[in-house]
Amino acid sequence: MRIHEYQAKELLQRYGVMVPRGEAVVTPEAARAAAEKLGGRVVVKAQIHAGGRGKAGGIRLADSPERAYELAREMLGMTLVTPQTGPQGRLVRTLLIEEALPIRQEYYLGIILDRAARCPVLMASPAGGMDIEEIAQRSPELIFKEHAHPALGLQPYQARKLAFALGFAGEQLGPAVRFLLGLYRAFVELDASLVEVNPLVVTEDGRLYALDAKVTFDDNALFRHPEYAELRDVNEEEPLEVEASRYDLNYIKLNGTIGCMVNGAGLAMATMDIIKLAGGEPANFLDVGGSATTERVENGFRLLLSDPNVRAVLINIFGGIVRCDIVAEGVIQAARKIGVTVPIVVRLEGTNVERARELLAQSGLKITVAQSMSEAAERVVALARQG
């Protein structure tokens, strides 16, 4: 679950991370009033769940409250297109009006889970304010890392090591170490999957601020944080993915023409790979879970068919926990109830698979039953092209 920059900064402040003074607004009048409170010279920042806002015109400098009002009128309601939004862009509904700081230097800080090392890793770089992926590829020597022990956490000596690597010394060393330790504490206690400050800035008078902040929560830990519900902005999410979350389905919309319904994330990835190998493009990732029921299959069908790009559907189910005949009954019932008009290819394997194939053959529906994944992929790609 992602949140806006202004929300991330409010959370990080609780852990001693210094952020610029600012206020989230939704009207030009509120933008002008906020600029007056902040001293007149402010930065107007579009609040969308995507990076690259500055290059796309989503971050602007205002020298006066009146200019902040004018910029807010321009930016509120605009569609901001960045490399992370895709060509459709995102509608700007909220702005962050923030004090303009005299910046001396910029740095990058980020914390994620290193799955190979099985622990959090804190990354730091003196090349802040830039795309960290480009820095990692072009100048990997500019990225410094410290792994935090899962039980012991990030130790003060590790924070000092990173601070020294970034060039902090003297009076700035203490604040830098506290900043790093506070950021790590936020990562752990917020149950985050990502905490990123890009850039961390040092002002002309030597103070450290998180000029931009990004926090992504671990969805698997949301049950521990019911308070996060009010931070969610569904306007920033794909509508079909929002709908899927209501039914506890794992759905991600893609740009292809072949709808996929699979049980198990690994099988779903393999299914998308084999579709591409057969010359097609998957329209989605949809994992209905190991215990796929008739209701879940029906809701999955609704999601698949809500995408106008879907020209054919591939159902690939392994009946380990769930019986194949139950899945087949769910497919038949859902297809009849919803009125599926696109071709359906079904590949089932596992418990009661023969009975499942009989049910599908006797259903009277236009369902193609495949014996293998490769056969299923070839058939669904051919049917999608016909459609």
mmCIF file of N, CA, C and O in Angstrom, residues 272-333:
data_model
loop_
_atom_site.group_PDB
_atom_site.id
_atom_site.type_symbol
_atom_site.label_atom_id
_atom_site.label_comp_id
_atom_site.label_asym_id
_atom_site.label_seq_id
_atom_site.Cartn_x
_atom_site.Cartn_y
_atom_site.Cartn_z
ATOM 1 N N MET A 272 1.911 -16.555 -17.393
ATOM 2 C CA MET A 272 2.157 -15.351 -18.189
ATOM 3 C C MET A 272 3.375 -15.534 -19.092
ATOM 4 O O MET A 272 3.371 -15.089 -20.251
ATOM 5 N N ASP A 273 4.401 -16.208 -18.581
ATOM 6 C CA ASP A 273 5.597 -16.456 -19.391
ATOM 7 C C ASP A 273 5.277 -17.304 -20.608
ATOM 8 O O ASP A 273 5.734 -17.020 -21.721
ATOM 9 N N ILE A 274 4.477 -18.356 -20.401
ATOM 10 C CA ILE A 274 4.213 -19.273 -21.517
ATOM 11 C C ILE A 274 3.264 -18.644 -22.539
ATOM 12 O O ILE A 274 3.308 -18.951 -23.728
ATOM 13 N N ILE A 275 2.408 -17.718 -22.092
ATOM 14 C CA ILE A 275 1.573 -16.961 -23.027
ATOM 15 C C ILE A 275 2.453 -16.106 -23.934
ATOM 16 O O ILE A 275 2.260 -16.051 -25.151
ATOM 17 N N LYS A 276 3.433 -15.432 -23.319
ATOM 18 C CA LYS A 276 4.349 -14.617 -24.124
ATOM 19 C C LYS A 276 5.189 -15.490 -25.051
ATOM 20 O O LYS A 276 5.470 -15.104 -26.190
ATOM 21 N N LEU A 277 5.579 -16.667 -24.577
ATOM 22 C CA LEU A 277 6.349 -17.587 -25.406
ATOM 23 C C LEU A 277 5.541 -18.024 -26.626
ATOM 24 O O LEU A 277 6.097 -18.254 -27.701
ATOM 25 N N ALA A 278 4.224 -18.107 -26.457
ATOM 26 C CA ALA A 278 3.351 -18.507 -27.567
ATOM 27 C C ALA A 278 2.986 -17.334 -28.476
ATOM 28 O O ALA A 278 2.248 -17.506 -29.445
ATOM 29 N N GLY A 279 3.498 -16.140 -28.142
ATOM 30 C CA GLY A 279 3.254 -14.983 -29.008
ATOM 31 C C GLY A 279 2.141 -14.067 -28.546
ATOM 32 O O GLY A 279 1.767 -13.143 -29.276
ATOM 33 N N GLY A 280 1.597 -14.305 -27.357
ATOM 34 C CA GLY A 280 0.521 -13.460 -26.857
ATOM 35 C C GLY A 280 0.987 -12.523 -25.764
ATOM 36 O O GLY A 280 2.160 -12.521 -25.387
ATOM 37 N N GLU A 281 0.035 -11.712 -25.250
ATOM 38 C CA GLU A 281 0.335 -10.775 -24.166
ATOM 39 C C GLU A 281 -0.723 -10.917 -23.075
ATOM 40 O O GLU A 281 -1.922 -10.769 -23.351
ATOM 41 N N PRO A 282 -0.313 -11.218 -21.845
ATOM 42 C CA PRO A 282 -1.287 -11.325 -20.752
ATOM 43 C C PRO A 282 -1.912 -9.974 -20.432
ATOM 44 O O PRO A 282 -1.241 -8.944 -20.456
ATOM 45 N N ALA A 283 -3.204 -10.004 -20.112
ATOM 46 C CA ALA A 283 -3.928 -8.772 -19.769
ATOM 47 C C ALA A 283 -3.900 -8.494 -18.283
ATOM 48 O O ALA A 283 -4.296 -7.412 -17.846
ATOM 49 N N ASN A 284 -3.454 -9.487 -17.503
ATOM 50 C CA ASN A 284 -3.476 -9.301 -16.055
ATOM 51 C C ASN A 284 -2.696 -10.417 -15.360
ATOM 52 O O ASN A 284 -2.362 -11.438 -15.963
ATOM 53 N N PHE A 285 -2.451 -10.170 -14.098
ATOM 54 C CA PHE A 285 -2.019 -11.202 -13.154
ATOM 55 C C PHE A 285 -3.198 -11.380 -12.215
ATOM 56 O O PHE A 285 -3.643 -10.423 -11.580
ATOM 57 N N LEU A 286 -3.752 -12.597 -12.134
ATOM 58 C CA LEU A 286 -4.862 -12.865 -11.211
ATOM 59 C C LEU A 286 -4.638 -14.201 -10.529
ATOM 60 O O LEU A 286 -4.678 -15.251 -11.156
ATOM 61 N N ASP A 287 -4.394 -14.120 -9.237
ATOM 62 C CA ASP A 287 -4.206 -15.311 -8.410
ATOM 63 C C ASP A 287 -5.430 -15.439 -7.510
ATOM 64 O O ASP A 287 -5.645 -14.608 -6.626
ATOM 65 N N VAL A 288 -6.238 -16.486 -7.748
ATOM 66 C CA VAL A 288 -7.448 -16.674 -6.948
ATOM 67 C C VAL A 288 -7.172 -17.460 -5.676
ATOM 68 O O VAL A 288 -8.085 -17.719 -4.889
ATOM 69 N N GLY A 289 -5.914 -17.829 -5.457
ATOM 70 C CA GLY A 289 -5.542 -18.498 -4.213
ATOM 71 C C GLY A 289 -5.648 -20.001 -4.292
ATOM 72 O O GLY A 289 -6.279 -20.566 -5.192
ATOM 73 N N GLY A 290 -5.027 -20.644 -3.330
ATOM 74 C CA GLY A 290 -5.002 -22.109 -3.312
ATOM 75 C C GLY A 290 -6.351 -22.732 -3.085
ATOM 76 O O GLY A 290 -6.640 -23.826 -3.567
ATOM 77 N N SER A 291 -7.246 -22.043 -2.365
ATOM 78 C CA SER A 291 -8.573 -22.596 -2.086
ATOM 79 C C SER A 291 -9.627 -21.880 -2.916
ATOM 80 O O SER A 291 -10.534 -21.244 -2.377
ATOM 81 N N ALA A 292 -9.485 -21.959 -4.239
ATOM 82 C CA ALA A 292 -10.418 -21.282 -5.138
ATOM 83 C C ALA A 292 -11.821 -21.867 -4.980
ATOM 84 O O ALA A 292 -12.017 -23.072 -5.086
ATOM 85 N N THR A 293 -12.794 -20.988 -4.724
ATOM 86 C CA THR A 293 -14.187 -21.402 -4.574
ATOM 87 C C THR A 293 -15.002 -20.888 -5.756
ATOM 88 O O THR A 293 -14.519 -20.093 -6.572
ATOM 89 N N THR A 294 -16.249 -21.349 -5.823
ATOM 90 C CA THR A 294 -17.136 -20.886 -6.890
ATOM 91 C C THR A 294 -17.273 -19.374 -6.857
ATOM 92 O O THR A 294 -17.234 -18.705 -7.901
ATOM 93 N N GLU A 295 -17.419 -18.824 -5.665
ATOM 94 C CA GLU A 295 -17.576 -17.372 -5.528
ATOM 95 C C GLU A 295 -16.327 -16.628 -5.989
ATOM 96 O O GLU A 295 -16.412 -15.609 -6.684
ATOM 97 N N ARG A 296 -15.157 -17.156 -5.614
ATOM 98 C CA ARG A 296 -13.911 -16.493 -6.017
ATOM 99 C C ARG A 296 -13.717 -16.568 -7.528
ATOM 100 O O ARG A 296 -13.255 -15.607 -8.150
ATOM 101 N N VAL A 297 -14.073 -17.704 -8.119
ATOM 102 C CA VAL A 297 -13.967 -17.843 -9.573
ATOM 103 C C VAL A 297 -14.904 -16.858 -10.265
ATOM 104 O O VAL A 297 -14.533 -16.195 -11.237
ATOM 105 N N GLU A 298 -16.121 -16.722 -9.745
ATOM 106 C CA GLU A 298 -17.090 -15.787 -10.337
ATOM 107 C C GLU A 298 -16.585 -14.350 -10.242
ATOM 108 O O GLU A 298 -16.645 -13.590 -11.219
ATOM 109 N N ASN A 299 -16.087 -13.976 -9.068
ATOM 110 C CA ASN A 299 -15.562 -12.619 -8.911
ATOM 111 C C ASN A 299 -14.345 -12.396 -9.797
ATOM 112 O O ASN A 299 -14.146 -11.302 -10.339
ATOM 113 N N GLY A 300 -13.525 -13.439 -9.960
ATOM 114 C CA GLY A 300 -12.384 -13.345 -10.854
ATOM 115 C C GLY A 300 -12.802 -13.107 -12.284
ATOM 116 O O GLY A 300 -12.212 -12.284 -12.999
ATOM 117 N N PHE A 301 -13.848 -13.823 -12.713
ATOM 118 C CA PHE A 301 -14.378 -13.627 -14.061
ATOM 119 C C PHE A 301 -14.851 -12.191 -14.260
ATOM 120 O O PHE A 301 -14.610 -11.577 -15.307
ATOM 121 N N ARG A 302 -15.527 -11.664 -13.278
ATOM 122 C CA ARG A 302 -16.021 -10.279 -13.384
ATOM 123 C C ARG A 302 -14.856 -9.310 -13.599
ATOM 124 O O ARG A 302 -14.935 -8.405 -14.435
ATOM 125 N N LEU A 303 -13.794 -9.522 -12.839
ATOM 126 C CA LEU A 303 -12.631 -8.650 -12.987
ATOM 127 C C LEU A 303 -12.017 -8.771 -14.377
ATOM 128 O O LEU A 303 -11.716 -7.765 -15.031
ATOM 129 N N LEU A 304 -11.831 -10.005 -14.829
ATOM 130 C CA LEU A 304 -11.224 -10.224 -16.139
ATOM 131 C C LEU A 304 -12.028 -9.547 -17.243
ATOM 132 O O LEU A 304 -11.472 -8.877 -18.113
ATOM 133 N N LEU A 305 -13.328 -9.713 -17.187
ATOM 134 C CA LEU A 305 -14.177 -9.221 -18.268
ATOM 135 C C LEU A 305 -14.484 -7.737 -18.151
ATOM 136 O O LEU A 305 -15.042 -7.136 -19.071
ATOM 137 N N SER A 306 -14.122 -7.139 -17.018
ATOM 138 C CA SER A 306 -14.278 -5.685 -16.880
ATOM 139 C C SER A 306 -13.229 -4.946 -17.695
ATOM 140 O O SER A 306 -13.360 -3.741 -17.931
ATOM 141 N N ASP A 307 -12.190 -5.654 -18.089
ATOM 142 C CA ASP A 307 -11.130 -5.063 -18.914
ATOM 143 C C ASP A 307 -11.537 -5.199 -20.382
ATOM 144 O O ASP A 307 -11.609 -6.305 -20.918
ATOM 145 N N PRO A 308 -11.817 -4.082 -21.060
ATOM 146 C CA PRO A 308 -12.276 -4.163 -22.457
ATOM 147 C C PRO A 308 -11.232 -4.724 -23.410
ATOM 148 O O PRO A 308 -11.567 -5.091 -24.549
ATOM 149 N N ASN A 309 -9.979 -4.808 -22.987
ATOM 150 C CA ASN A 309 -8.927 -5.327 -23.864
ATOM 151 C C ASN A 309 -8.899 -6.848 -23.930
ATOM 152 O O ASN A 309 -8.246 -7.414 -24.804
ATOM 153 N N VAL A 310 -9.592 -7.516 -23.006
ATOM 154 C CA VAL A 310 -9.547 -8.977 -22.943
ATOM 155 C C VAL A 310 -10.331 -9.592 -24.108
ATOM 156 O O VAL A 310 -11.527 -9.346 -24.268
ATOM 157 N N ARG A 311 -9.641 -10.403 -24.906
ATOM 158 C CA ARG A 311 -10.269 -11.065 -26.056
ATOM 159 C C ARG A 311 -10.397 -12.568 -25.852
ATOM 160 O O ARG A 311 -11.102 -13.236 -26.608
ATOM 161 N N ALA A 312 -9.705 -13.112 -24.870
ATOM 162 C CA ALA A 312 -9.803 -14.533 -24.560
ATOM 163 C C ALA A 312 -9.313 -14.725 -23.124
ATOM 164 O O ALA A 312 -8.574 -13.895 -22.596
ATOM 165 N N VAL A 313 -9.765 -15.827 -22.503
ATOM 166 C CA VAL A 313 -9.424 -16.084 -21.104
ATOM 167 C C VAL A 313 -8.770 -17.455 -20.988
ATOM 168 O O VAL A 313 -9.257 -18.437 -21.573
ATOM 169 N N LEU A 314 -7.677 -17.503 -20.233
ATOM 170 C CA LEU A 314 -7.020 -18.765 -19.930
ATOM 171 C C LEU A 314 -7.141 -19.043 -18.432
ATOM 172 O O LEU A 314 -6.708 -18.227 -17.609
ATOM 173 N N ILE A 315 -7.747 -20.180 -18.091
ATOM 174 C CA ILE A 315 -7.854 -20.613 -16.700
ATOM 175 C C ILE A 315 -6.889 -21.773 -16.507
ATOM 176 O O ILE A 315 -7.019 -22.810 -17.168
ATOM 177 N N ASN A 316 -5.936 -21.580 -15.617
ATOM 178 C CA ASN A 316 -4.905 -22.586 -15.392
ATOM 179 C C ASN A 316 -4.877 -22.900 -13.899
ATOM 180 O O ASN A 316 -4.364 -22.117 -13.100
ATOM 181 N N ILE A 317 -5.444 -24.044 -13.512
ATOM 182 C CA ILE A 317 -5.605 -24.384 -12.099
ATOM 183 C C ILE A 317 -4.932 -25.712 -11.789
ATOM 184 O O ILE A 317 -5.133 -26.704 -12.506
ATOM 185 N N PHE A 318 -4.146 -25.717 -10.706
ATOM 186 C CA PHE A 318 -3.613 -26.963 -10.195
ATOM 187 C C PHE A 318 -4.401 -27.341 -8.949
ATOM 188 O O PHE A 318 -4.413 -26.593 -7.964
ATOM 189 N N GLY A 319 -5.069 -28.486 -9.001
ATOM 190 C CA GLY A 319 -5.914 -28.917 -7.895
ATOM 191 C C GLY A 319 -5.135 -29.676 -6.850
ATOM 192 O O GLY A 319 -5.153 -30.916 -6.853
ATOM 193 N N GLY A 320 -4.477 -28.964 -5.983
ATOM 194 C CA GLY A 320 -3.781 -29.595 -4.868
ATOM 195 C C GLY A 320 -4.629 -29.475 -3.626
ATOM 196 O O GLY A 320 -5.219 -30.444 -3.145
ATOM 197 N N ILE A 321 -4.767 -28.255 -3.129
ATOM 198 C CA ILE A 321 -5.652 -28.009 -1.986
ATOM 199 C C ILE A 321 -7.107 -28.069 -2.423
ATOM 200 O O ILE A 321 -7.963 -28.643 -1.762
ATOM 201 N N VAL A 322 -7.403 -27.466 -3.571
ATOM 202 C CA VAL A 322 -8.772 -27.428 -4.090
ATOM 203 C C VAL A 322 -8.969 -28.550 -5.108
ATOM 204 O O VAL A 322 -8.036 -28.924 -5.820
ATOM 205 N N ARG A 323 -10.186 -29.105 -5.172
ATOM 206 C CA ARG A 323 -10.492 -30.158 -6.158
ATOM 207 C C ARG A 323 -10.819 -29.536 -7.506
ATOM 208 O O ARG A 323 -11.495 -28.519 -7.590
ATOM 209 N N CYS A 324 -10.334 -30.168 -8.563
ATOM 210 C CA CYS A 324 -10.554 -29.645 -9.913
ATOM 211 C C CYS A 324 -12.031 -29.605 -10.289
ATOM 212 O O CYS A 324 -12.469 -28.710 -11.020
ATOM 213 N N ASP A 325 -12.822 -30.586 -9.818
ATOM 214 C CA ASP A 325 -14.240 -30.592 -10.181
ATOM 215 C C ASP A 325 -14.977 -29.403 -9.559
ATOM 216 O O ASP A 325 -15.910 -28.860 -10.154
ATOM 217 N N ILE A 326 -14.536 -28.964 -8.374
ATOM 218 C CA ILE A 326 -15.147 -27.782 -7.754
ATOM 219 C C ILE A 326 -14.821 -26.539 -8.576
ATOM 220 O O ILE A 326 -15.672 -25.679 -8.804
ATOM 221 N N VAL A 327 -13.586 -26.465 -9.063
ATOM 222 C CA VAL A 327 -13.193 -25.339 -9.907
ATOM 223 C C VAL A 327 -13.996 -25.347 -11.196
ATOM 224 O O VAL A 327 -14.487 -24.307 -11.653
ATOM 225 N N ALA A 328 -14.156 -26.525 -11.794
ATOM 226 C CA ALA A 328 -14.923 -26.633 -13.038
ATOM 227 C C ALA A 328 -16.361 -26.188 -12.835
ATOM 228 O O ALA A 328 -16.933 -25.474 -13.671
ATOM 229 N N GLU A 329 -16.968 -26.599 -11.714
ATOM 230 C CA GLU A 329 -18.334 -26.165 -11.422
ATOM 231 C C GLU A 329 -18.401 -24.648 -11.271
ATOM 232 O O GLU A 329 -19.351 -24.001 -11.720
ATOM 233 N N GLY A 330 -17.363 -24.072 -10.640
ATOM 234 C CA GLY A 330 -17.323 -22.626 -10.490
ATOM 235 C C GLY A 330 -17.199 -21.921 -11.821
ATOM 236 O O GLY A 330 -17.843 -20.893 -12.059
ATOM 237 N N VAL A 331 -16.376 -22.450 -12.712
ATOM 238 C CA VAL A 331 -16.205 -21.869 -14.040
ATOM 239 C C VAL A 331 -17.513 -21.901 -14.818
ATOM 240 O O VAL A 331 -17.934 -20.907 -15.415
ATOM 241 N N ILE A 332 -18.177 -23.061 -14.785
ATOM 242 C CA ILE A 332 -19.444 -23.217 -15.517
ATOM 243 C C ILE A 332 -20.500 -22.267 -14.961
ATOM 244 O O ILE A 332 -21.191 -21.562 -15.715
ATOM 245 N N GLN A 333 -20.643 -22.242 -13.651
ATOM 246 C CA GLN A 333 -21.657 -21.390 -13.020
ATOM 247 C C GLN A 333 -21.384 -19.915 -13.300
ATOM 248 O O GLN A 333 -22.306 -19.151 -13.620
#
